[in-house]
Coordinates of C-alpha atoms in Angstrom, one line a residue:
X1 CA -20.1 80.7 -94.9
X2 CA -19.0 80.5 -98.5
X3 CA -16.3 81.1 -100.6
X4 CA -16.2 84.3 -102.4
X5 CA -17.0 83.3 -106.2
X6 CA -16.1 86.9 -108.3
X7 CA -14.5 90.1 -107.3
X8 CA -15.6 90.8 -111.0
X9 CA -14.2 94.5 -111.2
X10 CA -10.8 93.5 -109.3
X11 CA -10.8 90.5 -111.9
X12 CA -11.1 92.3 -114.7
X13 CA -8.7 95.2 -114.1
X14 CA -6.2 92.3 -113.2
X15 CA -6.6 90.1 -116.7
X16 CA -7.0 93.4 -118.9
X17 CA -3.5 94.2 -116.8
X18 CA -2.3 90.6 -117.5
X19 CA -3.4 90.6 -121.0
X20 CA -1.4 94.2 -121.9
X21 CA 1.5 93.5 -119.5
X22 CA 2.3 89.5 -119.2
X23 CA 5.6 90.3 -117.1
X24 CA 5.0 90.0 -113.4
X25 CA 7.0 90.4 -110.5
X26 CA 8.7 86.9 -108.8
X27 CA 5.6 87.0 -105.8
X28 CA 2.7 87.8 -108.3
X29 CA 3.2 85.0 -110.5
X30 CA 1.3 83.1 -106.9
X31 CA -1.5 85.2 -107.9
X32 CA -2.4 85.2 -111.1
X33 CA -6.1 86.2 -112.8
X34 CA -7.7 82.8 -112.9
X35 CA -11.0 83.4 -112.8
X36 CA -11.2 83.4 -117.2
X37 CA -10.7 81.0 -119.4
X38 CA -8.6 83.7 -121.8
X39 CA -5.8 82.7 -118.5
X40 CA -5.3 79.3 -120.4
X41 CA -5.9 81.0 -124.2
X42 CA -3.3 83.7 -124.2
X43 CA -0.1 82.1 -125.5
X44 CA 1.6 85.4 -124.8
X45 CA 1.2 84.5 -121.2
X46 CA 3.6 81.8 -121.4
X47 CA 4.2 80.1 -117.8
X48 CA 2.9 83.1 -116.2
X49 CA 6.5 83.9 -114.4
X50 CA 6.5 79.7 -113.3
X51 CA 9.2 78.1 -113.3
X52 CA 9.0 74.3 -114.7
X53 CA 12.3 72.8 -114.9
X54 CA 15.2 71.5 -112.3
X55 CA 18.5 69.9 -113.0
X56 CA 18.6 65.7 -113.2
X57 CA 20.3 64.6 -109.9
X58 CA 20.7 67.9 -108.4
X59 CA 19.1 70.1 -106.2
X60 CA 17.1 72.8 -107.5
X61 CA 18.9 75.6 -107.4
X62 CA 17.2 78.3 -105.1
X63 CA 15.9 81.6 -106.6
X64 CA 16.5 84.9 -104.7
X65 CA 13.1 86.1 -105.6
X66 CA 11.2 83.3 -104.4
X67 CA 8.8 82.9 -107.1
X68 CA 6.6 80.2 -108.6
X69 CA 8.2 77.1 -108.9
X70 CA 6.8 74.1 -109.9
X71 CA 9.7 71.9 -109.2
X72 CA 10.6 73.2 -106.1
X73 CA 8.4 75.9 -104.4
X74 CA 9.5 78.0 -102.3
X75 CA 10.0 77.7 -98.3
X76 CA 11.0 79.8 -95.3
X77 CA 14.8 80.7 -95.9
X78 CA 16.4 83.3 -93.5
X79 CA 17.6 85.0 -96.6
X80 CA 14.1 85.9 -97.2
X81 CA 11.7 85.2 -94.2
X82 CA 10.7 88.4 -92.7
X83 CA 9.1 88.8 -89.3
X84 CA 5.6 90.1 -88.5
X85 CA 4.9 93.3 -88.8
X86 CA 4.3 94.4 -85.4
X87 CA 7.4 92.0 -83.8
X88 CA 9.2 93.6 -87.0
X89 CA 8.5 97.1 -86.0
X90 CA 8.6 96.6 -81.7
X91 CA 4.8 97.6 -81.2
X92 CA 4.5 94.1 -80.0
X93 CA 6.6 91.8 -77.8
X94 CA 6.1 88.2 -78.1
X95 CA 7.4 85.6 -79.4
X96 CA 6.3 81.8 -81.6
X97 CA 5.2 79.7 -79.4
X98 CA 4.0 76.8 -82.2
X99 CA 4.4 76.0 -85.9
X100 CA 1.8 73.6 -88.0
X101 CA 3.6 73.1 -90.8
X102 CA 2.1 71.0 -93.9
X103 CA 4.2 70.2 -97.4
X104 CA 3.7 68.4 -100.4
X105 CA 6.3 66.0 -101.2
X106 CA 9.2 66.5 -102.9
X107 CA 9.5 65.9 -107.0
X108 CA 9.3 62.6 -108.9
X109 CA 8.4 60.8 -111.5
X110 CA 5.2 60.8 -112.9
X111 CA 2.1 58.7 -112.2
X112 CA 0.5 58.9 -115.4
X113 CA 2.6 57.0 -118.0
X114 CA 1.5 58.2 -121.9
X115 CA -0.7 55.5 -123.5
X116 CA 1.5 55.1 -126.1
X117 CA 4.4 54.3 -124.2
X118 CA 7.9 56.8 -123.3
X119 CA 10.0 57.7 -125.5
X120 CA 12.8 58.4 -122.7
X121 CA 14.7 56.1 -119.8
X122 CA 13.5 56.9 -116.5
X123 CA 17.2 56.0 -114.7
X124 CA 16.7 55.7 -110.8
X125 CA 20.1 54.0 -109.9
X126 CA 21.0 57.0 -107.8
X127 CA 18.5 56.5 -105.1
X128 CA 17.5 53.7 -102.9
X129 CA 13.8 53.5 -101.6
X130 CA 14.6 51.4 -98.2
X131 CA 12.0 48.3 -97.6
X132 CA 12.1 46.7 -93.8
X133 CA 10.6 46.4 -91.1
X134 CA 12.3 45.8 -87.0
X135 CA 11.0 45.0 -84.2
X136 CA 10.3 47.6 -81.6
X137 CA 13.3 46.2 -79.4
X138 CA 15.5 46.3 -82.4
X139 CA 16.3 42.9 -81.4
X140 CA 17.5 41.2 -84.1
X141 CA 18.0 44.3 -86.1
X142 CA 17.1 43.9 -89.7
X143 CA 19.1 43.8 -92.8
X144 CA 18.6 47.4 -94.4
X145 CA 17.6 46.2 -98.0
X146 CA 16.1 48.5 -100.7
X147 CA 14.4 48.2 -103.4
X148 CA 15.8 48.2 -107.0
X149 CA 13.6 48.3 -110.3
X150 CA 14.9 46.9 -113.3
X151 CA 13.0 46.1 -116.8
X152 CA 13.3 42.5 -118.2
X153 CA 13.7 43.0 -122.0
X154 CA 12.0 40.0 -122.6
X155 CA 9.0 41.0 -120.8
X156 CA 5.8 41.8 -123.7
X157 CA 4.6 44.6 -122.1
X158 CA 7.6 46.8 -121.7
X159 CA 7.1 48.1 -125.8
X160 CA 3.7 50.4 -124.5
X161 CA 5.4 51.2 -121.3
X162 CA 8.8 52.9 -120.2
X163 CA 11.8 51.5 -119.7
X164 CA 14.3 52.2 -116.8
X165 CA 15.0 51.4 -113.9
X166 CA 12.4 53.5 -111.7
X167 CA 8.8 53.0 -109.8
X168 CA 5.7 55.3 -111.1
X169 CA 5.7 57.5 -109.2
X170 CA 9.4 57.6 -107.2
X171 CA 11.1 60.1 -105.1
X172 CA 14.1 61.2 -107.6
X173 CA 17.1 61.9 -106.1
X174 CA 16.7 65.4 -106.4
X175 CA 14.2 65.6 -105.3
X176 CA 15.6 64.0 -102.0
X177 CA 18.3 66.9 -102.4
X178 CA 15.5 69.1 -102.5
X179 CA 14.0 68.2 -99.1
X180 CA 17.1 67.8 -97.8
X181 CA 17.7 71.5 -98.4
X182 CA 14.5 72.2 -97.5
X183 CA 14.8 70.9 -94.1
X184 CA 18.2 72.5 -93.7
X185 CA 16.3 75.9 -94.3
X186 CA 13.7 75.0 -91.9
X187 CA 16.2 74.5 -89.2
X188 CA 18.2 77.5 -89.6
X189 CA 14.5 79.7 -89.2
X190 CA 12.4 77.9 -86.8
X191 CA 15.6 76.4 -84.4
X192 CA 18.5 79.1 -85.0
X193 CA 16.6 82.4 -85.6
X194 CA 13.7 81.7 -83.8
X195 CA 14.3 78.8 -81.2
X196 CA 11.0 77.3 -81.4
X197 CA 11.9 73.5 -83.0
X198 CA 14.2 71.4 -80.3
X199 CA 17.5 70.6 -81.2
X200 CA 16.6 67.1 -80.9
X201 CA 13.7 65.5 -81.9
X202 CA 13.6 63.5 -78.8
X203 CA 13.9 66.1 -76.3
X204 CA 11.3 66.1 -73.5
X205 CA 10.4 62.3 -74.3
X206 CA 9.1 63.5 -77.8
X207 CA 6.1 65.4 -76.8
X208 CA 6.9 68.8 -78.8
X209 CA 7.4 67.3 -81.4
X210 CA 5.0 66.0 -84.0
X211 CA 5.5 64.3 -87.4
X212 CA 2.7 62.6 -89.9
X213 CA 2.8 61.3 -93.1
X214 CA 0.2 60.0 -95.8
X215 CA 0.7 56.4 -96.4
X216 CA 2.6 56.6 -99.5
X217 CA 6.4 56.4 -100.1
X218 CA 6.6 59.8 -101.7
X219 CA 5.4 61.7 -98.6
X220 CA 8.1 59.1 -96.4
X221 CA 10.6 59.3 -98.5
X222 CA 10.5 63.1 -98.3
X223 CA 10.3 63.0 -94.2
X224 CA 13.6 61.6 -94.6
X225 CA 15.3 64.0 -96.4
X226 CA 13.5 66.9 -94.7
X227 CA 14.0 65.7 -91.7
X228 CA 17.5 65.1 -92.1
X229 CA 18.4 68.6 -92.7
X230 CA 16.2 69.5 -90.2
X231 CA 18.3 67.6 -87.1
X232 CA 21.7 66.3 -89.2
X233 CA 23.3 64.7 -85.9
X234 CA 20.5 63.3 -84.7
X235 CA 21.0 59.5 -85.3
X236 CA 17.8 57.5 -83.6
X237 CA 15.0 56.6 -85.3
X238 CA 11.8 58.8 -85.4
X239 CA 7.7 57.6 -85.5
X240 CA 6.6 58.9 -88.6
X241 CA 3.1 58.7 -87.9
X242 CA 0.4 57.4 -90.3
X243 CA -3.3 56.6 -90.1
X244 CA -4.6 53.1 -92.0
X245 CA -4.7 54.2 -95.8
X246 CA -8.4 53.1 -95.6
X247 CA -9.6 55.7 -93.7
X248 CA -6.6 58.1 -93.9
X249 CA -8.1 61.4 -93.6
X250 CA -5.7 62.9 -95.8
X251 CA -4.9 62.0 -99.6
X252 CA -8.6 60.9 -99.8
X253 CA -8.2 58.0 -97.9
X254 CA -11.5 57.6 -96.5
X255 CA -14.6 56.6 -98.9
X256 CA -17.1 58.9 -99.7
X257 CA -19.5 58.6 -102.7
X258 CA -20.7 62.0 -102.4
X259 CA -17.7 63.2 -103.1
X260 CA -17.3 61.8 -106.8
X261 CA -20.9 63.0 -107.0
X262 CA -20.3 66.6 -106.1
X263 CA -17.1 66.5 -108.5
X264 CA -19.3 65.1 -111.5
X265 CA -21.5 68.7 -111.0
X266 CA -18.8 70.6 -110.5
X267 CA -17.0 69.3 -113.7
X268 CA -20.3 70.0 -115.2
X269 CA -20.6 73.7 -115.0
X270 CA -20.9 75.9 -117.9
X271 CA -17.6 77.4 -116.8
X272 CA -16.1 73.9 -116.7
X273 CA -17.5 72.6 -120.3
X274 CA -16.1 76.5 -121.7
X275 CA -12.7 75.7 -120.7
X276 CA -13.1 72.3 -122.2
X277 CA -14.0 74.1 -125.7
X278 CA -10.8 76.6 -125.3
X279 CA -8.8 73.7 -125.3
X280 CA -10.4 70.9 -127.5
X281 CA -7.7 71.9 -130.2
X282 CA -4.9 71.2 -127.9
X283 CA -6.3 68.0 -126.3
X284 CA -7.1 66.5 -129.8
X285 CA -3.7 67.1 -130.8
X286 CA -2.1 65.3 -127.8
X287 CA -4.6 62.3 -127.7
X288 CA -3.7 61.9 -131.7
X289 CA -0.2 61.9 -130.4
X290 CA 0.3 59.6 -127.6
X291 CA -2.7 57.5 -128.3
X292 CA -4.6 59.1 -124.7
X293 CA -8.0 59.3 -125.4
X294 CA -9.3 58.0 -122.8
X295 CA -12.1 59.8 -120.4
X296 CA -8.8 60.3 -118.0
X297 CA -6.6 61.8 -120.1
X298 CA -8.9 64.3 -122.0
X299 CA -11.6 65.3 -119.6
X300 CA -8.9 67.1 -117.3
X301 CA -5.7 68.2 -117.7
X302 CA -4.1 66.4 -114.7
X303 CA -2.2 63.6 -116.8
X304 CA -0.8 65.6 -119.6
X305 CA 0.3 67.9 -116.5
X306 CA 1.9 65.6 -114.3
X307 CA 4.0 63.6 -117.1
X308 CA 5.3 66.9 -118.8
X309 CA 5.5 68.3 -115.1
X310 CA 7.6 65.5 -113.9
X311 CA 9.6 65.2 -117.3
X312 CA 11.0 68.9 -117.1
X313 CA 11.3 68.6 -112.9
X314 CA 13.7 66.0 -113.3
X315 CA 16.1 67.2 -116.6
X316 CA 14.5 65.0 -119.1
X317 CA 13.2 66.8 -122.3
X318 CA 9.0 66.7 -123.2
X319 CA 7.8 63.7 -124.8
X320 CA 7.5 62.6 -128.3
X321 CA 5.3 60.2 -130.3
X322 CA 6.8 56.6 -130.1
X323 CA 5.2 56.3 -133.6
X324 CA 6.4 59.5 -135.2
X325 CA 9.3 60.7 -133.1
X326 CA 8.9 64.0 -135.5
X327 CA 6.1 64.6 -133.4
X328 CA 6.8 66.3 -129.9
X329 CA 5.2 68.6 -127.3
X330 CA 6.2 71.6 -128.2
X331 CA 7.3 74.6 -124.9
X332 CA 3.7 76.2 -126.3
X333 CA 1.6 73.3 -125.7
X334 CA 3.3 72.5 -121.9
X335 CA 2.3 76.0 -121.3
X336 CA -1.3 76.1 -122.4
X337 CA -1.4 72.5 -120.3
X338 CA 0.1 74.1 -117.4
X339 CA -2.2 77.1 -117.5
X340 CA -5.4 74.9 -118.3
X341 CA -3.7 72.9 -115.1
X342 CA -3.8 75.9 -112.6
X343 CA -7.3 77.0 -114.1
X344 CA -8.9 73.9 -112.9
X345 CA -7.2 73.9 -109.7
X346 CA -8.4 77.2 -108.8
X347 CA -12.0 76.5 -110.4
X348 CA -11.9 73.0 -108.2
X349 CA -11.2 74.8 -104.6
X350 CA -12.1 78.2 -105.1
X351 CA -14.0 79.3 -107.6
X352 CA -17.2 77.3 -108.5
X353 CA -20.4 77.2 -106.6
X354 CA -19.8 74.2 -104.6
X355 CA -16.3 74.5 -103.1
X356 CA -16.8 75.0 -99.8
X357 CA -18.9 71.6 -99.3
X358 CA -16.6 70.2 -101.7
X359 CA -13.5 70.9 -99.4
X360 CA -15.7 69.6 -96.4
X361 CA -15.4 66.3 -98.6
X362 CA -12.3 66.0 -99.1
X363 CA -10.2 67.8 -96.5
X364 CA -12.8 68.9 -94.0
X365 CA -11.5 65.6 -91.5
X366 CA -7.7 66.8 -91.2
X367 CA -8.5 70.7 -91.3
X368 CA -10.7 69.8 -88.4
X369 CA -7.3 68.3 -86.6
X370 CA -6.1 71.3 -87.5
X371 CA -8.5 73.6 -86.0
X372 CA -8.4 71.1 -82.5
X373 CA -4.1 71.9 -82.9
X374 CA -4.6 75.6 -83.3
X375 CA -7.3 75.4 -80.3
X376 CA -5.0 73.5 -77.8
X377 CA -2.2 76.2 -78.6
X378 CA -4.8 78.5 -77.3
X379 CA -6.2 77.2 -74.6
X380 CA -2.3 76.1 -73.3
X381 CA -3.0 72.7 -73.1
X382 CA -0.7 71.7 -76.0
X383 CA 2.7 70.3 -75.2
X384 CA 3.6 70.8 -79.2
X385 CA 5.6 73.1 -80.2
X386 CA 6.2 71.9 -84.1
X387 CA 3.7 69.7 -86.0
X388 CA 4.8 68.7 -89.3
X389 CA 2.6 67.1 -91.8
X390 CA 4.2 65.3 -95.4
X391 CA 1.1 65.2 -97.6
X392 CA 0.2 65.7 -101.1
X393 CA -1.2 68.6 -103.3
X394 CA -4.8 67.1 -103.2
X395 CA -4.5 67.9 -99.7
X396 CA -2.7 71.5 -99.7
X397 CA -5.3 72.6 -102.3
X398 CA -8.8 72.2 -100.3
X399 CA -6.6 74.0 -97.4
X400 CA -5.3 77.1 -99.4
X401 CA -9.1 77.2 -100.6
X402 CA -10.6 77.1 -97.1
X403 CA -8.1 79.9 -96.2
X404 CA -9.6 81.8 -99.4
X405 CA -6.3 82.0 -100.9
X406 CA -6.7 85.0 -103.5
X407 CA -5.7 82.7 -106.8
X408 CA -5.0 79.1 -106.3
X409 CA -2.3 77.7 -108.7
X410 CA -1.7 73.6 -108.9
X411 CA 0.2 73.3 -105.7
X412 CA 4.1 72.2 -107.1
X413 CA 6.2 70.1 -105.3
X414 CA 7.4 71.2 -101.7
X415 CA 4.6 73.5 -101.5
X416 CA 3.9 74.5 -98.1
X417 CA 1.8 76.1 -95.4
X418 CA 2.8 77.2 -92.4
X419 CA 0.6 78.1 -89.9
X420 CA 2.4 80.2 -87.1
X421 CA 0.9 80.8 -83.5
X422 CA 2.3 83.9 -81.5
X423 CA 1.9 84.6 -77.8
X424 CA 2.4 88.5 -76.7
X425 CA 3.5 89.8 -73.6
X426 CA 0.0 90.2 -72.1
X427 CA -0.8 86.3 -73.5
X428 CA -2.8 87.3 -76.7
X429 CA -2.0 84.5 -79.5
X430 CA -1.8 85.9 -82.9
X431 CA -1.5 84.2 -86.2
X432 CA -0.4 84.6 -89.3
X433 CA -0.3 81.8 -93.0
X434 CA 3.1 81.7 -94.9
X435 CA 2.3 80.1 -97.6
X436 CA 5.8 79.0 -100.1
X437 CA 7.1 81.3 -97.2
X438 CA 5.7 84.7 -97.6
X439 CA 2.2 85.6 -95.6
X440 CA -0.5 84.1 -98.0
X441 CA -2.7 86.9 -99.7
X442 CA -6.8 85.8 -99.5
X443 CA -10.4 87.2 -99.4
X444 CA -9.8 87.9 -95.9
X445 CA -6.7 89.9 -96.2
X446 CA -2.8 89.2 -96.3
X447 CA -3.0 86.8 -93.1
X448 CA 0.3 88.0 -91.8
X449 CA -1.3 89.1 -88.2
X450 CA -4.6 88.0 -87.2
X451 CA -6.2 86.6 -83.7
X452 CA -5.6 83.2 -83.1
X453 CA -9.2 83.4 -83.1
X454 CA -10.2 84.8 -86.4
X455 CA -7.7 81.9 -88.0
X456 CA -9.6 79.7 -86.3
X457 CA -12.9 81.2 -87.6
X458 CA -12.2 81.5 -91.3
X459 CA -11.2 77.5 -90.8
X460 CA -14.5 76.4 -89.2
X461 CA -16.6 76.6 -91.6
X462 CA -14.8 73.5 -93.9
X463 CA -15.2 71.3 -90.8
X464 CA -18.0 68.7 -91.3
X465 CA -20.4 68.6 -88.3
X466 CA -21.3 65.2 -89.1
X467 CA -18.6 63.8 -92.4
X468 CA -20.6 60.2 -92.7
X469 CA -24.0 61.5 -93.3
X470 CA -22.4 64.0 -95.4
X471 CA -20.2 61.3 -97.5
X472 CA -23.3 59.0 -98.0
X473 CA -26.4 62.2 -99.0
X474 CA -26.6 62.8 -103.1

C-alpha cells in the first residue's frame, strides 16, 4: 500500500477556490491545497487562516473556533468535542473503553539561533527547568535544584549569539501554561464527561495508566504541566517512561543511514528543486540578512521557520539584522516562510513518491507499538485504559501521513492525535482519529467511526517487517 500522490481534479478545484477566495473557515485552514507550489507564491494567501502569535508569559488564549494555531493547537475541550455520530444519535450504545493519545510539546524557544546573532533578549527568569535525580527509596531525598542560565558579558562569543537568560530550545513559561490548560481540558473530557482516565494516576497499582516521553526536556517539561492539569491533587511522583535516546524509536533516535539517503532523493525531486526556485528570492534576501547561508539554513525552510515561529509564539517581535537594524523580516516574508514551511511538510509525508517507505524509516518502529496497543484493546488483553505519549512534530508528522491525512500542515506546538477505541453493546470495537480534536479528514474518509480493524489496517502498512535490513539497504 501507498500513499495517494494527486486527487488532481479535487486539487485543482480547491487552489482555483483558494486562489479566488483566500478566506476559509476556522477547520479548513487544517486543510489547505498543498499539493502546488503557487500555495507558498500567493502573498494574498497570507497565513492561510493560521494563527502565529501567543502572549509572552501567558497562556494562549483559547479560540472558540478551534482553528489552526501554531502556538497552541487545538485539543479536546468539552466546549467543542462532539461525540460520535452513532453514540451522538443513539443508533449505537457503547461506550470508550481506551485512548492513545500522542502530543507535541508545548512552545519554546527556538533551536536554530540566526548566524548573525539576535537582536532581542530571550528572558527565562520565570521558569525553572528542575535538574535531580533520588533514589528509588527517596531515602535521602534530594535537594530540588534547577537550573538557571545566565550570559557572562565577558564571554567572546556572546556578540554572534543571543543574550538572555534562556537554554536553545527551553519550555517558556507559557508554554507551561499552555500544557497546563491543556491537561486541565483533557481531564474535564476523558475523566468527567467520559469516565475513561482514573482519578488518580496510581489507581489499580498503575496499570491503566500509561505515560512516555522522548528523551528531551521539552517533551518532560510538558508531561509536567499536562499532567498536572490532568490530576491537580495528585501529589506522588509518576514514571515518565523513556527508551535510551540511542535507540529511542521516537524523535529519530535510532540510526539509520538509509534514511538520510531516502531524504537526499526525496529533496531531489523536480517538485522539490521547483519550490526551491519559487522561493530563491526570498531565501537570498534572508541569507543577505542574517548572514545564514549555509546548506542548513537555505536548502529548507525549517530554520527561518522555527526562529520566526518561536519569536512570535512567545510575544517577542521578528528579527532584524544585527548589522543594519533597518533591515527586518517583514509579516510578508514570515508568511511566505510559513507557507513554504507547511509545503515541505506535506511534500515530506504525504505527497512525494517515496513517503510511505520513508515513514517506515522514521516512524514505522513506534506506529508498530501503536498498532500492538490498538491490537491488545482488541483482543481484551490490555489492562490500559489511557496511553499518553509527549513527542515531537518529527514524530506526529510520519503518523498524520500514515493515517493519509488529507493536507499535512507543519505540526504546531501541542498538536495532537487521539486515537479513540469504542466497545458496543454486542462487543464490536470501533475507532475513530481526532486530530487537534476534531475527527481527522484523510484519503480514507473522515475517520470519525471505523472498525477497530480497518484503523488497524490503514496503519499496517508503515510498520517495517524487518526495520535493520531496511535502515542499512541504499
Amino acid at each position: 500500500m501507498s500513499i495517494s500522490i494527486y486527487e488532481g481534479l479535487t486539487d485543482m478545484i480547491s487552489l482555483l477556490f483558494t486562489l479566488l477566495a483566500p478566506s476559509v473557515a476556522a477547520r479548513d485552514t487544517f486543510y489547505p491545497p498543498l499539493n502546488h507550489t503557487t500555495f507558498i507564491t500567493n502573498t494574498s494567501l497570507g497565513t492561510y487562516g493560521g494563527i502565529y502569535s501567543a502572549p509572552a508569559d501567558q497562556a494562549s488564549p483559547t479560540t472558540s473556533d478551534d482553528g489552526y494555531n501554531y502556538c497552541s493547537m487545538p485539543h479536546p475541550r468539552v466546549d467543542t468535542y462532539v461525540l460520535p455520530p452513532p453514540i451522538a444519535n443513539g443508533s449505537v450504545s457503547g461506550q470508550l473503553v481506551y485512548l492513545e493519545y500522542l502530543q507535541r510539546h508545548q512552545r519554546r524557544t527556538p533551536y536554530n539561533i540566526l548566524p548573525g546573532g539576535e537582536n532581542q533578549e530571550y528572558n527565562c527568569n520565570n521558569v525553572q527547568p528542575f535538574l535531580y535525580a533520588a533514589p528509588a527509596s527517596q531515602d535521602p531525598s534530594p535537594l530540588h535544584v534547577y537550573a538557571q542560565s545566565y550570559s557572562d558579558p565577558t564571554n567572546p562569543f556572546l556578540a554572534g549569539y543571543v543574550n538572555g537568560s534562556c537554554q536553545y530550545p527551553q519550555l517558556t513559561v507559557g508554554g507551561f501554561l499552555d500544557g497546563y490548560e491543556h491537561g486541565r481540558d483533557l481531564r474535564a473530557v476523558y475523566r468527567d464527561q467520559l469516565q475513561l482516565i482514573p482519578s488518580s494516576p496510581d489507581e489499580d497499582n498503575g496499570n491503566k495508566v500509561w505515560l512516555r516521553s522522548s528523551s528531551s526536556a521539552l517533551t518532560q517539561g510538558s508531561a509536567g504541566g499536562v499532567l498536572r492539569g490532568l490530576w491537580p491533587d495528585y501529589r506522588g511522583s509518576l514514571p515518565l517512561h523513556q527508551q535510551a535516546s540511542s535507540v529511542d524509536t521516537v524523535d529519530q533516535g535510532f540510526s539509520c543511514s538509509a534514511r538520510s539517503d531516502l531524504l537526499s532523493v526525496i529533496e531531489s525531486t523536480a517538485e522539490w528543486e521547483e519550490h526551491l526556485s519559487v522561493t530563491a528570492s526570498l531565501r537570498t534576501k534572508l541569507a543577505t540578512m542574517f548572514d545564514a547561508n549555509s546548506s542548513s539554513w537555505t536548502s529548507t525552510f525549517d530554520h527561518f521557520a522555527d526562529n520566526f515561529q518561536a519569536r512570535l509564539c512567545n510575544g517577542y517581535q521578528l528579527p532584524c539584522s544585527i548589522k543594519d537594524d533597518s533591515l527586518c523580516v517583514t509579516q510578508q516574508q514570515a508568511d511566505e516562510v510559513f507557507r513554504a514551511g507547511d509545503w515541505e511538510w506535506n511534500y515530506w509525508w504525504r505527497y512525494n513518491a517515496n513517503a510511505t517507505r520513508y515513514i517506515q524509516l522514521v516512524e514505522g518502529l513506534f506506529i508498530g507499538e501503536i498498532v500492538r496497543h490498538l491490537e491488545a484493546v482488541a483482543e481484551n488483553t490490555s489492562t490500559l485504559v489511557y496511553s499518553h505519549n509527549f513527542v515531537h512534530d518529527g514524530d506526529l508528522g510520519p503518523i498524520l501521513g500514515a493515517l493519509g491525512i488529507k493536507a499535512l500542515r507543519w505540526p504546531g506546538m501541542g498538536s495532537n492525535i487521539a486515537f479513540e477505541i469504542w466497545k458496543t453493546s454486542d462487543s464490536e470495537h470501533y475507532a475513530r482519529v481526532l486530530y487537534s480534536g476534531r475527527a481527522i479528514e484523510t484519503i480514507h474518509g473522515t475517520l470519525d467511526w471505523v472498525p477497530l480493524s480497518s484503523l488497524v489496517n490503514i496503519l499496517k502498512p508503515f510498520v517495517p517487517d524487518d526495520i535493520v535490513s531496511l535502515c542499512e539497504s541504499n
